[in-house]
XYZ file of C-alpha atoms in Angstrom:
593
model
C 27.326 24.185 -6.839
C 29.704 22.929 -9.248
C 32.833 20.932 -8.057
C 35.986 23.116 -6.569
C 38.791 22.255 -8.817
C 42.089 22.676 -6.984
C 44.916 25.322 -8.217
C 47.722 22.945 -7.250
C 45.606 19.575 -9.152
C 45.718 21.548 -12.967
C 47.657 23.824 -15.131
C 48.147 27.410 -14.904
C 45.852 27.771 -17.725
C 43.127 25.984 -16.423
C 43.850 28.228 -13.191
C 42.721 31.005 -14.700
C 39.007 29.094 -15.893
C 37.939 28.123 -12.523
C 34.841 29.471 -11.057
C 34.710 32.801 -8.846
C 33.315 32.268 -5.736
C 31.241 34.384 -3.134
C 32.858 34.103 -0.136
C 31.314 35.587 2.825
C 33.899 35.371 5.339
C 36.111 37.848 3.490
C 34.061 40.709 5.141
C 36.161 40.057 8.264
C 39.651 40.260 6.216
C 37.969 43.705 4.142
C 36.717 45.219 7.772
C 40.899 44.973 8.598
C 41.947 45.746 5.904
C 40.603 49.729 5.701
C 42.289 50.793 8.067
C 45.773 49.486 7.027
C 47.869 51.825 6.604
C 51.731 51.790 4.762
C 54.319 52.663 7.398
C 56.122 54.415 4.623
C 55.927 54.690 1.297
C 58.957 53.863 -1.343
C 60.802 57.229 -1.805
C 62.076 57.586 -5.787
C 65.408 58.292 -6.863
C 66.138 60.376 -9.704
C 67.805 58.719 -12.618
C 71.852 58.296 -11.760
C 74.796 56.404 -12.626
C 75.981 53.854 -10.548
C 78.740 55.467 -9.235
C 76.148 58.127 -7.865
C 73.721 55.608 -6.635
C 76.892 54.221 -4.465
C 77.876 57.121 -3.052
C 73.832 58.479 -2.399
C 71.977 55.654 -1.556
C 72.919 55.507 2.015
C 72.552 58.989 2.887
C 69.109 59.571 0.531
C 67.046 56.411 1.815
C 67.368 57.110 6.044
C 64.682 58.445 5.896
C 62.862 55.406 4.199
C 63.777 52.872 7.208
C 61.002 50.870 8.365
C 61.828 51.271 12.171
C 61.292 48.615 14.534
C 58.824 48.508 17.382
C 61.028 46.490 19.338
C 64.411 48.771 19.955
C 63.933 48.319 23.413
C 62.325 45.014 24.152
C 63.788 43.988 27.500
C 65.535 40.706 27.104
C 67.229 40.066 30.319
C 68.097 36.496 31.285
C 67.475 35.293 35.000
C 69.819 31.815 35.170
C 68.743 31.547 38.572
C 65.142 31.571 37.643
C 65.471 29.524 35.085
C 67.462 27.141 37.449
C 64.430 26.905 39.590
C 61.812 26.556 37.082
C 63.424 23.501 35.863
C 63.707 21.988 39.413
C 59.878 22.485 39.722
C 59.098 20.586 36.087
C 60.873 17.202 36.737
C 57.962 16.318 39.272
C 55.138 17.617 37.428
C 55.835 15.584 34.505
C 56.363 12.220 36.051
C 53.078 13.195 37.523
C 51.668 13.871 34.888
C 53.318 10.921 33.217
C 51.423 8.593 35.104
C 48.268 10.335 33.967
C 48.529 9.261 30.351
C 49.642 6.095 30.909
C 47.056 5.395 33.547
C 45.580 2.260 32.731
C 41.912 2.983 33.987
C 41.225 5.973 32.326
C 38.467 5.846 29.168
C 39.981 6.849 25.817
C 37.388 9.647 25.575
C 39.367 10.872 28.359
C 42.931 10.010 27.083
C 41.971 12.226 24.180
C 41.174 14.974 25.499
C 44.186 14.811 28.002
C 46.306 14.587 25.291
C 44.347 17.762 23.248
C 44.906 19.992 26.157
C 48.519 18.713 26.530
C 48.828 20.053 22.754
C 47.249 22.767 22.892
C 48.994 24.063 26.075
C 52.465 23.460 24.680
C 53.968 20.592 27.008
C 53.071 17.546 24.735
C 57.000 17.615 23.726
C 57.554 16.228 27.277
C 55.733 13.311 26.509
C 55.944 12.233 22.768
C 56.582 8.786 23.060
C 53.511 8.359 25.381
C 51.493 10.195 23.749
C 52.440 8.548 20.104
C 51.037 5.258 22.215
C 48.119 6.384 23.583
C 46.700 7.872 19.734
C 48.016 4.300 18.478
C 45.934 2.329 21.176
C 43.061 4.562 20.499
C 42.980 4.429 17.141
C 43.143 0.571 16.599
C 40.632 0.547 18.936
C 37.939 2.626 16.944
C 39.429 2.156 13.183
C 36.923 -0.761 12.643
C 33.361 1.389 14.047
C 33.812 4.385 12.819
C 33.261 6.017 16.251
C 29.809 4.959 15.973
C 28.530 5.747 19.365
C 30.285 8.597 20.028
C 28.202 12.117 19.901
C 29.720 15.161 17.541
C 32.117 16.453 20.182
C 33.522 12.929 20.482
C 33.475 11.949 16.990
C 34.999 15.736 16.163
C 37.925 15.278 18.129
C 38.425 12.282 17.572
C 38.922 12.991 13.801
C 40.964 15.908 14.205
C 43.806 14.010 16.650
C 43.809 11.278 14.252
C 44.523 13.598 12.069
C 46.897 15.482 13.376
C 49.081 12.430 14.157
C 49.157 10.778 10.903
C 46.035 8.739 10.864
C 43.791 8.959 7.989
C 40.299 8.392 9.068
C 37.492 9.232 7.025
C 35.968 12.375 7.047
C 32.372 9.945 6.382
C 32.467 9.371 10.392
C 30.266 12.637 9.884
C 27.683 11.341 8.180
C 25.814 9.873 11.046
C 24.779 13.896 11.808
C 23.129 14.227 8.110
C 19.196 14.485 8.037
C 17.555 12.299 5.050
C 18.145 15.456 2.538
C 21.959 14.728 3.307
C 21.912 18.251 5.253
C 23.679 18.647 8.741
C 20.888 18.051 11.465
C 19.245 21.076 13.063
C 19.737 19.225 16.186
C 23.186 19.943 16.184
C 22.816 23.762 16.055
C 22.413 24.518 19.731
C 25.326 22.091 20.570
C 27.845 24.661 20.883
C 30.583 22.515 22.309
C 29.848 20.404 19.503
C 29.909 22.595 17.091
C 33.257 23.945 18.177
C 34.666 20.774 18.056
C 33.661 19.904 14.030
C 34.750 23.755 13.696
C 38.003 22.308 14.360
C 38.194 19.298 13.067
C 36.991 20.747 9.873
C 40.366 22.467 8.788
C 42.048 19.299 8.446
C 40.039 18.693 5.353
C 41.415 17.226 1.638
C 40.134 18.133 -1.835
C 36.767 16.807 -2.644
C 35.867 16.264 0.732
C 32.571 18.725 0.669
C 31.018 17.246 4.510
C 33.609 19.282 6.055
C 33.357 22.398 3.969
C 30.028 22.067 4.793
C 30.986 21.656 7.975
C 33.038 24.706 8.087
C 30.748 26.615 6.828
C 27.618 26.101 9.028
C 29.931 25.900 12.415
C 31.683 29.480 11.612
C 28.353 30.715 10.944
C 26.339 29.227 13.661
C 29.079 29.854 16.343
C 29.741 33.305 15.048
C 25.698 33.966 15.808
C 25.787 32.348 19.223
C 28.809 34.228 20.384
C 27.565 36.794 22.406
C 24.964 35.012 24.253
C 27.441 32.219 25.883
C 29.113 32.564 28.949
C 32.672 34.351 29.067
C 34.672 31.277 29.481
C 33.018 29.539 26.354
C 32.776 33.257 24.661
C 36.579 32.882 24.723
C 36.921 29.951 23.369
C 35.210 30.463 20.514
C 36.620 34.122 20.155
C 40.233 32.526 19.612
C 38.822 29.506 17.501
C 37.220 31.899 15.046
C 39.809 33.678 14.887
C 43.392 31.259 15.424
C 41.683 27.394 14.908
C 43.480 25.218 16.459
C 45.093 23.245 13.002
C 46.822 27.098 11.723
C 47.583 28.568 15.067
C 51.447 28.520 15.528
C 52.102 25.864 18.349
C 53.966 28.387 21.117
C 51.286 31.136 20.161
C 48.350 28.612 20.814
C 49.969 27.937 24.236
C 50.163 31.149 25.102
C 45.861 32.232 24.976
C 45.377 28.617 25.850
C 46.365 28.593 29.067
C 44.759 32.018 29.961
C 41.808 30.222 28.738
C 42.359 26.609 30.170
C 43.079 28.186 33.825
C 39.336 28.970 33.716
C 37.663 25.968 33.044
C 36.336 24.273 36.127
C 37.642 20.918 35.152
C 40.872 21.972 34.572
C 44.151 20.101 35.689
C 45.730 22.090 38.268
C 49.143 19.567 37.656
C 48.896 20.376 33.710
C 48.061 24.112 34.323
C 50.739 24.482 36.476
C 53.751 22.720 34.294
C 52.520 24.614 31.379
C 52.905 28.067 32.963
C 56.515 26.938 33.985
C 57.159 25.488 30.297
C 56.174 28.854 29.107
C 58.543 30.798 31.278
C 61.472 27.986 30.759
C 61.300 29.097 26.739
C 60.753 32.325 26.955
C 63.727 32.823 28.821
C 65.402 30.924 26.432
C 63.760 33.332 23.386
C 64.913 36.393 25.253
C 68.768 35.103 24.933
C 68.650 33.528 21.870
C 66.895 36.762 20.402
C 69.152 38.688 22.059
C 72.368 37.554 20.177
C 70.694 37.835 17.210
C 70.035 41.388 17.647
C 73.900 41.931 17.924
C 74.008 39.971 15.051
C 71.362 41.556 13.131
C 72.187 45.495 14.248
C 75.376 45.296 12.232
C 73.732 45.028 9.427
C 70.777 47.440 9.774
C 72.778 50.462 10.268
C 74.469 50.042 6.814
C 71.521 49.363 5.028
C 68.707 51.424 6.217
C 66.351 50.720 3.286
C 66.155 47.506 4.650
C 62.691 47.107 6.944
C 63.824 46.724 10.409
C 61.729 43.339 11.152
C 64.357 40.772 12.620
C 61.950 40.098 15.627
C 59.585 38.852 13.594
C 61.886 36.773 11.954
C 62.419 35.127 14.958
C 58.399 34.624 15.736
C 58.420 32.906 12.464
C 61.686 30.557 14.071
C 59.566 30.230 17.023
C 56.761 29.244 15.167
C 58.023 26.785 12.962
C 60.656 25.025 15.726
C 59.384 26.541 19.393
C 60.683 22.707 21.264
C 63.638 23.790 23.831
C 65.694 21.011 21.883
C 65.834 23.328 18.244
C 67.690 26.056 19.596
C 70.389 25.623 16.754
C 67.030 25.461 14.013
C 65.864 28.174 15.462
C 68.899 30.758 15.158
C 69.439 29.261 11.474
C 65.996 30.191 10.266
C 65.416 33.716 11.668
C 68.714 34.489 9.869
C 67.888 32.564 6.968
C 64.823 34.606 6.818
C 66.104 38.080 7.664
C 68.762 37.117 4.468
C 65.570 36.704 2.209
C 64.512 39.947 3.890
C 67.971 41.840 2.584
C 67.241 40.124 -0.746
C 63.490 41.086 -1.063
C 64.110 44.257 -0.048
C 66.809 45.347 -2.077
C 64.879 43.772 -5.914
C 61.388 45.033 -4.405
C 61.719 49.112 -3.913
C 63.580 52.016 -5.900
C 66.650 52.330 -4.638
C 68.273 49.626 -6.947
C 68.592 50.182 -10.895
C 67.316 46.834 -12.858
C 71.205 46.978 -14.412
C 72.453 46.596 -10.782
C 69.796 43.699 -9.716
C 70.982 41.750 -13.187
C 74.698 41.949 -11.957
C 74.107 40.990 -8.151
C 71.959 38.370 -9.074
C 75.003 37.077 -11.620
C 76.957 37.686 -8.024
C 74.920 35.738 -5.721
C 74.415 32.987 -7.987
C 78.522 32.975 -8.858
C 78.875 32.809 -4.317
C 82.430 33.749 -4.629
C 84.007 37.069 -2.522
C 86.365 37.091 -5.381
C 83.290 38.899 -6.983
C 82.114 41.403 -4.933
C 84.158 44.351 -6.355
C 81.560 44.704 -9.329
C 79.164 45.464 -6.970
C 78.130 48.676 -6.061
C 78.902 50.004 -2.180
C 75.536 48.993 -0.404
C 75.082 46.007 -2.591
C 78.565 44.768 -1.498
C 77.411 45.607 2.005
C 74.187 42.911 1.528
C 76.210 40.233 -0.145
C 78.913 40.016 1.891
C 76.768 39.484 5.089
C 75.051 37.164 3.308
C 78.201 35.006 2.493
C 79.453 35.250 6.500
C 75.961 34.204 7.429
C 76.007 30.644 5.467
C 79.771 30.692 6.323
C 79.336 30.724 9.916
C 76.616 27.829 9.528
C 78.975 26.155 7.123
C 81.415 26.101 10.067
C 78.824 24.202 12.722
C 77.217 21.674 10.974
C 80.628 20.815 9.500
C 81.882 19.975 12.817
C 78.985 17.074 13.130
C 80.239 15.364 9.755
C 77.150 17.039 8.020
C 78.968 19.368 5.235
C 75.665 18.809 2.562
C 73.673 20.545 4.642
C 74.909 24.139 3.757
C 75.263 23.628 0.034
C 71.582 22.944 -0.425
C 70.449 26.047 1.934
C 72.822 28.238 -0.554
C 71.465 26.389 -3.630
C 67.908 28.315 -2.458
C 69.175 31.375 -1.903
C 70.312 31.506 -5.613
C 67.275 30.747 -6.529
C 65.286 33.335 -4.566
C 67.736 35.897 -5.793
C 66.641 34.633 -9.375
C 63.152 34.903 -8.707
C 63.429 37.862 -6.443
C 64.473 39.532 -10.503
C 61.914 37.977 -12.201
C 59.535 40.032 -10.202
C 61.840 42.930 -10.148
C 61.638 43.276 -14.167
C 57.568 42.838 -13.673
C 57.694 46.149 -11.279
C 59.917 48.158 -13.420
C 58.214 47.601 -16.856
C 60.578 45.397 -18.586
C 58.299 42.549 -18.708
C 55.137 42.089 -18.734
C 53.397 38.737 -16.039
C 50.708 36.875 -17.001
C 48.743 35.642 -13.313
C 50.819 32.081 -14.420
C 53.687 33.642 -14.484
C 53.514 34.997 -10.528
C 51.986 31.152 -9.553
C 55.426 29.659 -11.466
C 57.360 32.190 -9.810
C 55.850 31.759 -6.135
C 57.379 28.155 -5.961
C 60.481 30.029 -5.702
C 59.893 33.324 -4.064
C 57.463 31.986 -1.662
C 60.728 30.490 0.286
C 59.453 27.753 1.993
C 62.784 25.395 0.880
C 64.704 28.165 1.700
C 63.512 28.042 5.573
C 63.221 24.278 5.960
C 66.908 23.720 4.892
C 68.041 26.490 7.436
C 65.749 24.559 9.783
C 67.273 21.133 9.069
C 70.678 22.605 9.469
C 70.111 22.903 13.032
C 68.725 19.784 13.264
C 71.228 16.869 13.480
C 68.862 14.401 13.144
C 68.289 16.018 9.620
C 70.215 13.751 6.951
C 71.789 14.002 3.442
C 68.031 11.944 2.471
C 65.953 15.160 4.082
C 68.067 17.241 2.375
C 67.732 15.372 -1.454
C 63.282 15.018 -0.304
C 63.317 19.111 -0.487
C 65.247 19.129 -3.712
C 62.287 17.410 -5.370
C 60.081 20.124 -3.859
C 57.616 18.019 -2.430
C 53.397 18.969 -2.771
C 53.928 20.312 0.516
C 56.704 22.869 0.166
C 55.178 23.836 -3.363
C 51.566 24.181 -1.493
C 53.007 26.620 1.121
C 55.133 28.680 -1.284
C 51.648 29.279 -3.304
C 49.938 29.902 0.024
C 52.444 32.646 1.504
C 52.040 34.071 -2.448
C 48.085 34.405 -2.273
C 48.350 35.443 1.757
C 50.904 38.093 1.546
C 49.617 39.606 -2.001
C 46.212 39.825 -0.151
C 47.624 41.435 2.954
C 50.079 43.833 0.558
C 47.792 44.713 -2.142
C 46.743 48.312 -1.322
C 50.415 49.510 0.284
C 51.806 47.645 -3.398
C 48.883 50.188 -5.108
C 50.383 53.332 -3.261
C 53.919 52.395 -3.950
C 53.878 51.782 -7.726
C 54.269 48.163 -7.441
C 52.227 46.802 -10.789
C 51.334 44.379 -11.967
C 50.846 42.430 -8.876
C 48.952 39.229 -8.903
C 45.917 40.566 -8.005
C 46.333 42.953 -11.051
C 47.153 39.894 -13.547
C 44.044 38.248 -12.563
C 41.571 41.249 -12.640
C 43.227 42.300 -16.040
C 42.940 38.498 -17.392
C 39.565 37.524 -16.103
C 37.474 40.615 -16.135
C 36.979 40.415 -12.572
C 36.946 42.927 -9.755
C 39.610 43.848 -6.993
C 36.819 41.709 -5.020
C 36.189 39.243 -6.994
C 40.408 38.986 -7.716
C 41.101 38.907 -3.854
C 38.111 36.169 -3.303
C 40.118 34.146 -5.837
C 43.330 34.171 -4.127
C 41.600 33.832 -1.197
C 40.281 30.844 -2.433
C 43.693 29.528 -3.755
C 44.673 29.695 -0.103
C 42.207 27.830 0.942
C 42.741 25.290 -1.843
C 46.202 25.298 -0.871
C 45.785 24.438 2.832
C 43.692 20.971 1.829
C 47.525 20.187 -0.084
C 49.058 20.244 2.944
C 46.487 18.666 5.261
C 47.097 15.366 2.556
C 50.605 15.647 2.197
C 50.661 15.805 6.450
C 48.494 13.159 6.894
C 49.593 10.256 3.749
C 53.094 11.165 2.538
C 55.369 9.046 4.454
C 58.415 9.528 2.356
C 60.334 11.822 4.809
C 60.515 11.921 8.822
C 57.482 13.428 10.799
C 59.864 16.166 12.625
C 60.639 17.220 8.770
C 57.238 17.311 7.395
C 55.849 19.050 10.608
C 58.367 21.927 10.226
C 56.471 22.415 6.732
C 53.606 22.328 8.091
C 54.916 25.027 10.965
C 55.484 27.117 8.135
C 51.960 27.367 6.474
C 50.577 27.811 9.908
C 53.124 30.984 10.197
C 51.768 32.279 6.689
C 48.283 31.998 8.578
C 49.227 33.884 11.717
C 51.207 36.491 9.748
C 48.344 37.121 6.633
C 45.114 35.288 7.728
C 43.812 38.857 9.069
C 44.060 40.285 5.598
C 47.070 42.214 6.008
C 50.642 42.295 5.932
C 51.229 41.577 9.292
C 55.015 40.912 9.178
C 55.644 44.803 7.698
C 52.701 46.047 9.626
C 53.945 44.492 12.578
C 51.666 47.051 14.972
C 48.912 45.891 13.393
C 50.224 42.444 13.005
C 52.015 39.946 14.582
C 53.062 42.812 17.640
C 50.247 41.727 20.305
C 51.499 38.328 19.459
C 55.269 38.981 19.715
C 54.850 40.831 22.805
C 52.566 38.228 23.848
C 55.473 35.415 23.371
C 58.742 37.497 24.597
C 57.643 40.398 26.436
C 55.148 38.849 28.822
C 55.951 35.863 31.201
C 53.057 34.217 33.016
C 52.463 34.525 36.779
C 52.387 31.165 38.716
């Protein structure tokens, strides 16, 4: 099989030569994906003036709302509760304190203490430890190569490394190649083992083909094996197949593991028990924070009822890409950072607006001056004046800790989605014709990715005037996820875009371009994706030009892409479908103890 050649490592043109591949796997995304269904379509206004559009709009598109499934998610807030949850922590943890920095314990052990830490959602208790421990560790084995160590070892070994910066060779996985360079058979029945390289093998680069081998014969072998293990392993792999453990959001992945972990006969009754209160402890603190942006959000909805009605997930994606109890402020600044791009999107991506009035709110947005909003028609004056009081309101905190710069950049990308937002806008209502380079140009600044960080580092304070000028020059990473959220969500869109007159979409460019099929076209983006993901697993692991807090929100934000289109659908507007068991999951639900 020839060489991949990565879409983010050549030109557009020579995007448009590579290969087609066969890939299997997208049987599970196509099985979704027929029986999505639109939960409206686009309704079409008749040719009017501006003046009538003003007056109309309004009253002709109620009927065109995309309604929320959460108008009546209970978000009470028990202080006391809370008050007593956090009592109950502060002994766990020095407990389990001791734990990791136990002297006696093996590192095989350390490791996987500190995996089920992760994965339960309480490692932000112990950072500093933990930081220590993976140091120790990896000094420790950097010169063998893990030699001795058997696949599960070896496996998650690699993939903590990994995940905390370390760049060990993916050849530590050669030792399980037969003589025709082939992964052993004797590996096959190893199903813990297999689960573990499963895992390990999403945090692979470009070029490194043992782990998309790797990928490969571990989805296919567990897949097979699945319904012949016991339930507690059955599980397992059921949520590893579907949410591995590298593009699961963090909070989410706490969540199913501890439902899982409480299971497991070796399990930690000290660790189970402080995760199920950490859980509680920030989903209390969801409920309120969600709750105030509801009031916040509700003003806006009811003017503009074209708009879809998605502000909760807006806030899973805040969750997702901050969920420590410390990022409350990061939190509140993304999900309205993102609801803002949802005002924008929506208003250049349906019917309702003439291309005449997108040129001259674009001019508007770009000018950000009130001064300007009287050229605006009624609803569009409605949009951009919330969107000015939104980055006012910011402008007003972060100001107070000395860190004015922070709001000018996060405005800087909103004029430039609003920009790109009418690029595509002129595609969808015939003015211009794309080629498929013209949509991967134009995801780097629709995809939105710099728009979210900044809002993100806003409510950091630890975020400086240096994190700030690192996203200007659009680092691999941010430009990776924007292209990834463009494949993901034209995947997950592409049949409600068919129904709705959307053309030409991405998909479209590249089946018109390259001859190929609405198969073959979706492979390919699928395959971008893909391509996309080994960007950021590099940039994660080697680029140490900005802090790690910065380049993990990035990397937050490709994992929400995953959660939100790795099913093959639009799971953020098909939120019933979508990310709904998951948002219930997070703020609906608390856990017994």
């Amino acid at each position: 099989m020839a060489a991949f050649i990565s879409v983010l490592q050549c030109g557009p043109k020579e995007i448009l030569q590579l290969p087609l591949k066969d890939h299997g796997h997208w049987n599970k995304y196509q099985s979704k994906q027929h029986k999505f269904r639109g939960l409206c379509h686009r309704v079409p206004m008749a040719a009017a003036t501006t003046g009538d559009r003003s007056k109309n709009i309004l009253r002709d598109m109620k009927g065109g709302q995309r309604q929320s499934l959460w108008t009546d998610i209970p978000l009470s807030f028990d202080a006391q509760g809370q008050e007593r949850h956090a009592e109950a922590v502060q002994p766990l943890k020095e407990e389990v304190r001791r734990t990791i920095t136990a002297t006696h314990s093996k590192p095989k052990d350390k490791m996987m203490l500190i995996d089920a830490l992760e994965r339960l959602g309480i490692a932000h208790y112990f950072e500093q430890e933990i930081e220590e421990q993976i140091e120790q560790i990896f000094k420790f084995h950097a010169g063998d190569g893990l030699i001795e160590s058997d696949l599960f070892t070896t496996a998650l070994y690699f993939r903590l490394f990994r995940q905390h910066g370390y760049d060990i060779p993916s050849s530590v996985f050669n030792k399980f190649k037969d003589k025709d360079n082939k992964f052993s058979k004797n590996i096959i029945n190893d199903i813990e083992g297999l689960l573990s390289l499963y895992e390990a093998s999403y945090l692979r680069y470009h070029g490194e083909n043992i782990l998309d081998e790797a990928m490969a014969l571990t989805k296919h072998h567990l897949t097979q094996a699945k319904p012949e293990l016991a339930s507690c392993l059955r599980e397992k792999v059921s949520w590893a197949l579907d949410q591995p453990i590298h593009r699961v959001t963090e909070f989410l992945e706490a969540r199913y593991y501890i439902s899982i972990y409480e299971k497991e006969g070796s399990k930690n009754e000290q660790l189970l028990k402080l995760a199920k209160l950490n859980f509680n402890i920030l989903q209390s603190s969801y409920k309120k924070e969600l709750a105030d942006l509801l009031k916040w959000w509700n003003d806006l909805n009811s003017k503009l009822p074209y708009l879809r009605d998605r502000l909760v997930g807006c806030y899973f994606w805040a969750v997702g890409i901050a969920f420590e109890p410390q990022y409350s402020s990061s939190r509140l600044a993304v999900a309205k950072s993102i609801a803002m791009m949802m005002v924008i999107n929506d208003t250049y991506d349906s019917s309702y607006a003439s291309l005449e009035e997108l040129f001259l709110f674009t001019e508007t947005v770009k000018g950000w001056n009130v001064k300007e909003i009287e050229k605006l028609p009624e609803y569009l004056k409605v949009a951009y004046s919330f969107l000015l009081r939104a980055y006012e309101d910011q402008d007003r905190e972060v100001s107070k800790q000395g860190r004015h710069y922070a709001v000018s950049y996060a405005t800087e990308a909103m004029k430039q989605l609003a920009v790109g937002y009418l690029t595509k806008a002129k595609w969808y209502k015939g003015q211009e014709m794309p080629r498929f380079e013209d949509h991967i140009a134009n995801a780097v600044i629709v995809g939105g990715c710099d728009a979210i960080l900044s809002a993100c580092y806003m409510g950091m304070e630890s975020a400086t005037e240096e994190a700030f000028d690192w996203l200007k020059t659009v680092p691999k990473i941010v430009a990776a996820s924007n292209n990834m959220v463009r494949f993901m969500n034209d995947i997950g869109s592409y049949e409600r875009e068919q129904r709705t007159g959307q053309f030409p979409t991405t998909v479209d460019c590249y089946m018109l371009e390259n001859g190929a099929s609405k198969q073959e076209s979706l492979n390919k983006l699928l395959e971008f994706a893909e391509d996309a993901w080994k960007t950021v697993n590099k940039e994660w692991v080697t680029n140490a030009c900005a802090p790690k807090p910065l380049m993990k929100a990035a990397l937050n934000y490709a994992r929400c892409v995953h959660v939100t289109y790795g099913a093959g659908l639009d799971g953020f507007t098909d939120s019933e479908k979508g990310l709904g068991p998951y948002i219930a999951a997070l703020f609906v639900d608390p856990i017994d103890i």
